[in-house]
Amino acid sequence: MQTVVLQLDFRQGPLWISDFSTGTPQTGISVIDTDEQVRKLNYEIQDLYDSYYEFDSHGQAVWFNEEKEKRDKSKMLDLFARLNARLAEINDGTFVVDDRETERISNL
């Protein structure tokens, strides 16, 4: 059984992607990588998370806007709930989800 890790990273979203312009996951698990709802949610989460990064801001080359992340907390939690629900729905028993973000976001 494979483990699918949900962990945010710049330009990746919670599921690592193979195509930045489409947000298509590359987990190696076909049922995930080909699911349109997963792709859309992953891309939406990626886009929101990437918006917290500011370039040449606050005297730094890259600055992470923690206040904006806190303001978007409920939206991000909703997106993660929807992603987790979809992953549970399509799970054919070949993977488990290790969500490393929902608790972190909840604690903001």
Coordinates of N, CA and C in Angstrom, one line a residue, residues 8-93:
L8 N 2.1 21.1 1.9 CA 2.2 22.2 1.0 C 3.7 22.6 0.8
D9 N 3.9 23.0 -0.4 CA 5.2 23.6 -0.8 C 5.0 24.5 -2.0
F10 N 5.8 25.5 -2.1 CA 5.7 26.5 -3.1 C 5.7 25.8 -4.5
R11 N 4.7 26.2 -5.3 CA 4.6 25.7 -6.7 C 4.3 24.2 -6.8
Q12 N 3.8 23.6 -5.6 CA 3.5 22.2 -5.6 C 2.1 21.9 -5.2
G13 N 1.5 22.6 -4.2 CA 0.3 22.3 -3.7 C 0.4 21.1 -2.8
P14 N -0.7 20.5 -2.3 CA -0.5 19.4 -1.3 C -0.1 18.1 -2.0
L15 N -0.4 17.9 -3.2 CA 0.1 16.7 -4.0 C 1.1 17.2 -5.0
W16 N 2.3 16.6 -5.0 CA 3.3 17.0 -5.9 C 2.8 16.9 -7.3
I17 N 3.1 17.9 -8.2 CA 2.5 17.9 -9.5 C 3.6 17.8 -10.6
S18 N 3.1 17.4 -11.8 CA 4.1 17.2 -12.9 C 4.0 18.4 -13.9
D19 N 2.9 19.1 -13.8 CA 2.7 20.2 -14.7 C 2.2 21.4 -14.0
F20 N 3.0 22.5 -13.8 CA 2.7 23.6 -13.0 C 1.4 24.4 -13.6
S21 N 1.3 24.3 -14.9 CA 0.2 25.1 -15.5 C -1.2 24.4 -15.3
T22 N -1.2 23.1 -15.1 CA -2.5 22.4 -15.0 C -2.7 21.8 -13.6
G23 N -1.6 21.7 -12.8 CA -1.8 21.1 -11.4 C -1.9 19.6 -11.4
T24 N -1.6 18.9 -12.5 CA -1.8 17.5 -12.6 C -0.9 16.8 -11.6
P25 N -1.4 16.0 -10.6 CA -0.6 15.3 -9.7 C 0.3 14.2 -10.3
Q26 N 1.4 13.9 -9.7 CA 2.2 12.8 -10.1 C 2.6 11.9 -9.0
T27 N 1.5 11.3 -8.4 CA 1.8 10.4 -7.2 C 2.2 9.0 -7.7
G28 N 1.9 8.7 -9.0 CA 2.2 7.4 -9.5 C 1.0 6.5 -9.2
I29 N -0.1 7.0 -8.6 CA -1.3 6.2 -8.4 C -2.3 6.7 -9.4
S30 N -2.6 5.9 -10.4 CA -3.5 6.3 -11.5 C -4.8 6.9 -11.1
V31 N -5.4 6.3 -10.1 CA -6.8 6.7 -9.7 C -6.7 8.2 -9.1
I32 N -5.6 8.6 -8.6 CA -5.4 10.0 -8.1 C -5.0 10.9 -9.3
D33 N -3.9 10.4 -10.0 CA -3.3 11.3 -11.0 C -4.3 11.6 -12.2
T34 N -5.3 10.8 -12.4 CA -6.2 11.0 -13.5 C -7.5 11.6 -13.1
D35 N -7.7 11.9 -11.8 CA -9.0 12.4 -11.3 C -9.1 13.9 -11.5
E36 N -10.0 14.3 -12.2 CA -10.2 15.8 -12.5 C -10.5 16.6 -11.3
Q37 N -11.3 16.1 -10.4 CA -11.7 16.8 -9.2 C -10.4 17.0 -8.3
V38 N -9.6 15.9 -8.2 CA -8.4 16.0 -7.4 C -7.5 17.1 -8.0
R39 N -7.3 17.0 -9.3 CA -6.5 18.0 -10.0 C -6.9 19.4 -9.8
K40 N -8.2 19.7 -9.9 CA -8.7 21.0 -9.7 C -8.5 21.5 -8.3
L41 N -8.8 20.6 -7.3 CA -8.6 21.0 -5.9 C -7.1 21.2 -5.6
N42 N -6.3 20.4 -6.1 CA -4.8 20.5 -5.8 C -4.3 21.8 -6.4
Y43 N -4.8 22.2 -7.6 CA -4.4 23.4 -8.2 C -4.9 24.6 -7.5
E44 N -6.1 24.6 -7.0 CA -6.7 25.7 -6.3 C -6.0 25.9 -5.0
I45 N -5.6 24.8 -4.3 CA -4.9 24.9 -3.0 C -3.5 25.5 -3.3
Q46 N -2.9 25.0 -4.4 CA -1.5 25.4 -4.8 C -1.6 26.9 -5.0
D47 N -2.5 27.4 -5.8 CA -2.6 28.8 -6.1 C -2.8 29.7 -4.9
L48 N -3.7 29.2 -4.0 CA -3.9 30.0 -2.8 C -2.6 30.0 -1.9
Y49 N -2.0 28.9 -1.7 CA -0.8 28.9 -0.9 C 0.3 29.7 -1.6
D50 N 0.5 29.6 -2.9 CA 1.5 30.4 -3.5 C 1.3 31.9 -3.4
S51 N 0.0 32.3 -3.2 CA -0.3 33.7 -3.0 C 0.3 34.3 -1.8
Y52 N 0.7 33.5 -0.8 CA 1.3 34.0 0.4 C 2.7 34.4 0.3
Y53 N 3.4 34.0 -0.8 CA 4.8 34.3 -1.1 C 4.8 35.7 -1.8
E54 N 5.6 36.6 -1.3 CA 5.8 37.9 -1.9 C 7.3 38.0 -2.2
F55 N 7.6 38.5 -3.4 CA 9.0 38.6 -3.9 C 9.4 40.1 -3.8
D56 N 10.7 40.3 -3.4 CA 11.2 41.6 -3.2 C 10.3 42.4 -2.3
S57 N 9.9 41.9 -1.2 CA 9.0 42.5 -0.2 C 9.6 42.4 1.2
H58 N 9.3 43.5 2.0 CA 9.7 43.5 3.4 C 11.2 43.4 3.5
G59 N 12.0 43.9 2.6 CA 13.4 43.9 2.6 C 14.0 42.5 2.4
Q60 N 13.2 41.6 1.8 CA 13.7 40.2 1.6 C 13.4 39.8 0.1
A61 N 14.2 38.9 -0.4 CA 14.0 38.4 -1.7 C 12.7 37.7 -1.8
V62 N 12.4 36.8 -0.8 CA 11.1 36.1 -0.7 C 10.6 36.2 0.7
W63 N 9.4 36.7 0.8 CA 8.8 36.9 2.1 C 7.4 36.1 2.2
F64 N 7.2 35.4 3.3 CA 5.9 34.6 3.4 C 5.0 35.4 4.3
N65 N 3.8 35.7 3.7 CA 2.8 36.5 4.4 C 2.0 35.6 5.3
E66 N 2.4 35.5 6.6 CA 1.7 34.7 7.6 C 0.3 35.2 7.9
E67 N 0.2 36.5 7.9 CA -1.1 37.1 8.2 C -2.2 36.8 7.2
K68 N -1.8 36.8 5.9 CA -2.7 36.4 4.9 C -3.1 35.0 5.0
E69 N -2.1 34.1 5.3 CA -2.4 32.7 5.5 C -3.4 32.5 6.6
K70 N -3.3 33.3 7.7 CA -4.2 33.2 8.8 C -5.6 33.6 8.4
R71 N -5.7 34.7 7.6 CA -7.0 35.2 7.2 C -7.7 34.2 6.3
D72 N -6.9 33.4 5.5 CA -7.5 32.4 4.6 C -7.7 31.1 5.2
K73 N -7.5 31.0 6.5 CA -7.5 29.7 7.2 C -8.8 28.9 6.9
S74 N -9.9 29.5 7.0 CA -11.2 28.7 6.8 C -11.3 28.3 5.4
K75 N -10.9 29.1 4.4 CA -11.0 28.7 3.0 C -10.0 27.5 2.8
M76 N -8.8 27.6 3.3 CA -7.8 26.5 3.1 C -8.3 25.3 3.7
L77 N -8.9 25.3 4.9 CA -9.4 24.1 5.6 C -10.5 23.5 4.8
D78 N -11.4 24.4 4.2 CA -12.5 23.8 3.4 C -11.9 23.1 2.2
L79 N -10.9 23.7 1.5 CA -10.3 23.0 0.4 C -9.7 21.7 0.7
F80 N -9.0 21.7 1.9 CA -8.4 20.4 2.3 C -9.4 19.4 2.7
A81 N -10.5 19.8 3.3 CA -11.6 18.9 3.6 C -12.2 18.3 2.3
R82 N -12.4 19.1 1.3 CA -12.9 18.6 0.0 C -11.9 17.7 -0.6
L83 N -10.6 18.0 -0.6 CA -9.6 17.1 -1.2 C -9.5 15.8 -0.5
N84 N -9.5 15.8 0.9 CA -9.5 14.6 1.6 C -10.7 13.7 1.4
A85 N -11.9 14.4 1.3 CA -13.1 13.7 1.0 C -13.1 13.0 -0.4
R86 N -12.6 13.7 -1.4 CA -12.5 13.2 -2.7 C -11.5 12.0 -2.8
L87 N -10.3 12.1 -2.1 CA -9.4 11.1 -2.0 C -10.0 9.8 -1.3
A88 N -10.8 10.0 -0.3 CA -11.4 8.9 0.4 C -12.5 8.2 -0.6
E89 N -13.1 9.1 -1.4 CA -14.1 8.6 -2.3 C -13.5 7.7 -3.4
I90 N -12.4 8.1 -3.9 CA -11.8 7.3 -5.0 C -10.8 6.3 -4.6
N91 N -10.5 6.2 -3.2 CA -9.6 5.2 -2.7 C -10.0 3.8 -3.0
D92 N -9.2 3.1 -3.8 CA -9.5 1.7 -4.2 C -8.8 0.7 -3.3
G93 N -8.3 1.2 -2.2 CA -7.6 0.4 -1.2 C -6.1 0.2 -1.4

